Short mmCIF file of C-alpha atoms and ligand atoms in Angstrom, two decimals:
data_model
loop_
_atom_site.label_atom_id
_atom_site.label_comp_id
_atom_site.label_asym_id
_atom_site.label_seq_id
_atom_site.Cartn_x
_atom_site.Cartn_y
_atom_site.Cartn_z
CA UNK A 1 -8.34 4.70 22.17
CA UNK A 2 -9.49 5.33 18.60
CA UNK A 3 -7.81 3.75 15.56
CA UNK A 4 -5.70 6.77 14.75
CA UNK A 5 -4.37 6.99 18.32
CA UNK A 6 -3.52 3.30 18.10
CA UNK A 7 -1.46 3.83 14.93
CA UNK A 8 0.17 6.95 16.37
CA UNK A 9 1.14 5.05 19.48
CA UNK A 10 2.69 2.32 17.32
CA UNK A 11 4.76 4.83 15.34
CA UNK A 12 5.91 6.49 18.56
CA UNK A 13 6.78 3.12 20.10
CA UNK A 14 8.86 2.36 17.01
CA UNK A 15 9.33 -1.39 17.61
CA UNK A 16 10.65 -3.99 15.17
CA UNK A 17 7.33 -4.23 13.28
CA UNK A 18 7.64 -0.52 12.48
CA UNK A 19 11.24 -0.94 11.31
CA UNK A 20 9.93 -3.20 8.53
CA UNK A 21 8.03 -0.24 7.12
CA UNK A 22 11.29 1.48 6.28
CA UNK A 23 11.72 -0.61 3.14
CA UNK A 24 9.45 -0.47 0.08
CA UNK A 25 7.04 -3.34 -0.42
CA UNK A 26 8.29 -6.28 -2.49
CA UNK A 27 5.47 -5.90 -5.02
CA UNK A 28 6.80 -2.46 -5.89
CA UNK A 29 10.53 -2.92 -5.44
CA UNK A 30 10.78 -6.17 -7.40
CA UNK A 31 8.47 -5.04 -10.21
CA UNK A 32 9.45 -1.42 -10.69
CA UNK A 33 9.65 -2.07 -14.44
CA UNK A 34 5.84 -1.73 -14.46
CA UNK A 35 6.11 1.91 -13.35
CA UNK A 36 5.60 4.59 -15.98
CA UNK A 37 8.54 6.95 -16.58
CA UNK A 38 6.46 9.93 -15.54
CA UNK A 39 3.12 10.76 -14.00
CA UNK A 40 1.38 11.03 -10.63
CA UNK A 41 1.69 8.37 -7.96
CA UNK A 42 -0.05 7.79 -4.63
CA UNK A 43 1.14 5.75 -1.65
CA UNK A 44 -2.21 5.17 0.10
CA UNK A 45 -2.15 4.51 3.86
CA UNK A 46 1.58 5.09 3.50
CA UNK A 47 2.73 4.70 7.11
CA UNK A 48 6.37 5.80 7.12
CA UNK A 49 6.15 6.15 3.35
CA UNK A 50 8.89 3.84 2.06
CA UNK A 51 6.81 3.25 -1.08
CA UNK A 52 6.32 6.99 -1.56
CA UNK A 53 10.06 7.67 -1.26
CA UNK A 54 10.72 4.91 -3.81
CA UNK A 55 8.09 6.31 -6.22
CA UNK A 56 9.45 9.84 -5.93
CA UNK A 57 13.00 8.62 -6.51
CA UNK A 58 11.71 6.82 -9.61
CA UNK A 59 10.75 10.24 -10.98
CA UNK A 60 7.01 10.25 -10.28
CA UNK A 61 5.11 13.19 -8.78
CA UNK A 62 4.26 11.51 -5.54
CA UNK A 63 1.59 11.90 -2.87
CA UNK A 64 1.63 10.03 0.44
CA UNK A 65 -1.50 9.86 2.59
CA UNK A 66 -2.02 8.37 6.02
CA UNK A 67 -4.36 9.09 8.93
CA UNK A 68 -1.47 8.97 11.43
CA UNK A 69 0.04 12.42 11.92
CA UNK A 70 3.04 10.81 13.66
CA UNK A 71 3.79 8.67 10.59
CA UNK A 72 3.38 11.60 8.21
CA UNK A 73 5.61 13.83 10.25
CA UNK A 74 8.31 11.12 10.37
CA UNK A 75 8.03 10.72 6.59
CA UNK A 76 8.35 14.48 6.07
CA UNK A 77 11.56 14.56 8.11
CA UNK A 78 13.08 11.68 6.10
CA UNK A 79 12.05 13.23 2.77
CA UNK A 80 13.60 16.54 3.79
CA UNK A 81 16.82 14.90 4.92
CA UNK A 82 17.12 12.88 1.70
CA UNK A 83 16.01 15.89 -0.38
CA UNK A 84 13.17 13.92 -1.92
CA UNK A 85 10.24 15.94 -3.13
CA UNK A 86 6.80 14.53 -2.28
CA UNK A 87 3.46 15.77 -1.10
CA UNK A 88 2.35 14.24 2.19
CA UNK A 89 -1.02 14.56 3.84
CA UNK A 90 -2.71 13.45 7.06
CA UNK A 91 -5.83 12.05 5.48
CA UNK A 92 -8.40 9.40 6.34
CA UNK A 93 -8.64 7.60 3.01
CA UNK A 94 -11.93 5.91 3.93
CA UNK A 95 -13.60 9.28 4.50
CA UNK A 96 -11.65 11.07 1.74
CA UNK A 97 -10.62 8.59 -0.96
CA UNK A 98 -8.63 9.75 -3.99
CA UNK A 99 -10.55 11.66 -6.65
CA UNK A 100 -11.61 9.98 -9.87
CA UNK A 101 -9.05 9.77 -12.66
CA UNK A 102 -6.28 11.35 -10.62
CA UNK A 103 -3.30 8.95 -10.46
CA UNK A 104 -1.09 6.98 -12.88
CA UNK A 105 0.11 4.75 -10.07
CA UNK A 106 -1.48 3.76 -6.76
CA UNK A 107 0.43 1.64 -4.25
CA UNK A 108 -1.27 0.03 -1.25
CA UNK A 109 0.64 -2.18 1.15
CA UNK A 110 -0.59 -3.78 4.33
CA UNK A 111 -3.84 -1.83 4.41
CA UNK A 112 -7.24 -3.26 3.57
CA UNK A 113 -10.63 -1.57 3.47
CA UNK A 114 -12.72 -3.53 1.03
CA UNK A 115 -15.34 -0.80 0.29
CA UNK A 116 -12.52 1.37 -1.06
CA UNK A 117 -11.77 -0.77 -4.12
CA UNK A 118 -14.28 0.83 -6.54
CA UNK A 119 -12.82 4.22 -5.58
CA UNK A 120 -9.24 3.03 -6.04
CA UNK A 121 -10.09 1.75 -9.51
CA UNK A 122 -11.93 4.96 -10.40
CA UNK A 123 -8.96 7.00 -9.14
CA UNK A 124 -6.62 5.40 -11.68
CA UNK A 125 -6.17 7.24 -14.96
CA UNK A 126 -6.39 5.24 -18.18
CA UNK A 127 -3.37 2.89 -18.30
CA UNK A 128 -2.80 3.60 -14.61
CA UNK A 129 -1.34 0.79 -12.53
CA UNK A 130 -2.30 -0.49 -9.07
CA UNK A 131 0.35 -2.21 -6.93
CA UNK A 132 -1.17 -4.06 -3.97
CA UNK A 133 0.36 -6.27 -1.30
CA UNK A 134 -1.22 -7.47 1.92
CA UNK A 135 -2.03 -10.49 4.07
CA UNK A 136 -4.33 -13.34 3.12
CA UNK A 137 -6.13 -15.61 5.58
CA UNK A 138 -3.86 -18.23 7.07
CA UNK A 139 -3.15 -20.43 10.06
CA UNK A 140 -3.14 -19.33 13.72
CA UNK A 141 0.63 -18.78 13.78
CA UNK A 142 0.84 -16.55 10.76
CA UNK A 143 2.12 -12.96 10.88
CA UNK A 144 -0.14 -9.95 10.46
CA UNK A 145 -3.53 -8.97 11.82
CA UNK A 146 -5.90 -11.52 13.39
CA UNK A 147 -9.06 -9.66 12.40
CA UNK A 148 -10.42 -11.24 9.17
CA UNK A 149 -11.59 -7.78 8.04
CA UNK A 150 -7.92 -6.99 7.52
CA UNK A 151 -6.98 -10.19 5.67
CA UNK A 152 -7.91 -11.14 2.15
CA UNK A 153 -9.28 -14.52 1.23
CA UNK A 154 -7.21 -16.46 -1.23
CA UNK A 155 -7.57 -14.91 -4.74
CA UNK A 156 -9.98 -12.28 -3.35
CA UNK A 157 -7.71 -9.47 -4.56
CA UNK A 158 -8.38 -10.62 -8.12
CA UNK A 159 -12.13 -10.31 -7.56
CA UNK A 160 -11.88 -6.92 -5.86
CA UNK A 161 -9.91 -5.51 -8.81
CA UNK A 162 -11.84 -7.35 -11.52
CA UNK A 163 -12.24 -4.40 -13.92
CA UNK A 164 -8.44 -4.13 -14.14
CA UNK A 165 -6.09 -6.14 -16.34
CA UNK A 166 -3.83 -8.32 -14.20
CA UNK A 167 -0.14 -7.85 -15.01
CA UNK A 168 1.14 -9.91 -12.11
CA UNK A 169 -0.43 -11.91 -9.27
CA UNK A 170 1.12 -14.14 -6.65
CA UNK A 171 0.34 -15.82 -3.38
CA UNK A 172 3.89 -17.08 -2.97
CA UNK A 173 4.55 -20.66 -2.00
CA UNK A 174 6.14 -20.09 1.37
CA UNK A 175 7.56 -23.56 1.68
CA UNK A 176 10.33 -22.17 -0.53
CA UNK A 177 13.08 -20.46 1.46
CA UNK A 178 13.24 -17.43 -0.86
CA UNK A 179 9.54 -16.70 -0.25
CA UNK A 180 9.71 -16.76 3.55
CA UNK A 181 9.34 -13.00 3.86
CA UNK A 182 6.11 -13.18 1.86
CA UNK A 183 4.36 -15.68 4.11
CA UNK A 184 0.56 -15.49 3.82
CA UNK A 185 0.52 -12.53 1.48
CA UNK A 186 -1.01 -11.70 -1.88
CA UNK A 187 0.76 -9.46 -4.40
CA UNK A 188 -0.99 -7.88 -7.35
CA UNK A 189 -0.11 -5.50 -10.15
CA UNK A 190 -3.04 -4.55 -12.35
CA UNK A 191 -3.71 -1.93 -14.99
CA UNK A 192 -6.75 0.10 -16.02
CA UNK A 193 -7.11 -0.49 -19.74
CA UNK A 194 -9.61 0.92 -22.24
CA UNK A 195 -12.49 -1.21 -23.54
C1 LIG B 201 0.32 -1.74 8.60
S1 LIG B 201 0.50 -0.03 8.29
C2 LIG B 201 1.14 -0.08 6.64
C3 LIG B 201 1.87 1.15 6.28
C4 LIG B 201 2.57 1.12 4.91
N1 LIG B 201 1.61 1.06 3.84
C5 LIG B 201 3.56 -0.01 4.80
O1 LIG B 201 3.32 -0.98 4.07
O2 LIG B 201 4.59 0.07 5.45
C6 LIG B 201 -1.17 0.52 8.01
C7 LIG B 201 -1.28 2.02 7.87
O3 LIG B 201 -2.62 2.36 7.53
C8 LIG B 201 -2.92 3.60 8.14
N2 LIG B 201 -4.38 3.75 8.17
C9 LIG B 201 -5.27 3.00 8.85
N3 LIG B 201 -6.52 3.43 8.60
C10 LIG B 201 -6.40 4.49 7.75
C11 LIG B 201 -7.32 5.35 7.11
N4 LIG B 201 -8.64 5.22 7.30
N5 LIG B 201 -6.87 6.33 6.30
C12 LIG B 201 -5.53 6.48 6.10
N6 LIG B 201 -4.60 5.68 6.67
C13 LIG B 201 -5.04 4.71 7.48
C14 LIG B 201 -2.26 3.52 9.49
O4 LIG B 201 -2.06 4.77 10.10
C15 LIG B 201 -0.96 2.81 9.13
O5 LIG B 201 0.05 3.74 8.85
#
């Protein structure tokens, strides 16, 4: 089974891990004040597209890309039902990353492909903002993928996005009750600024 079939199967199975994808990522929802009032936004590797729906409702011209046709078709149905206008695409973002200088906002949650970072940064317009949230390496009982290729090292997100200006960064202290949902995750908001 190739990777895309695996994701499609997951979205068809629709278990509790998929249900979590129906809400926008915390990095976006809790820090929406960093969004511009207008412009073009991309939810990259969007899955069911909760971030894309949020961005479109915030008034941005929104694209949502994912390699799973099952996820994209589910997103399209939800967008239609809620009368939310967005442009969705079945697209392998590793093979076809966003074009240079094309988005004011890029959101990535729970997807990691390290070689893509230079392209993500190039795809931001001047003053464009990247919202990123995904797992960092952690103990054997932590949630999320086991494969280290899909988990950041601590503070690695800061290195991968070094040309950008950090507006917000957190690896929440999960011993605090209010941070439980963010166990073993890194959250970043960073902006492309002029020299
Ligand atoms: C864990 S899900 C996260 C989905 C969504 N971003 C969220 O936070 O709910 C990872 C997503 O990445 C997508 N994906 C994996 N490899 C991809 C690729 N090369 N290009 C586009 N999407 C990809 C999968 O289909 C899946 O929807």
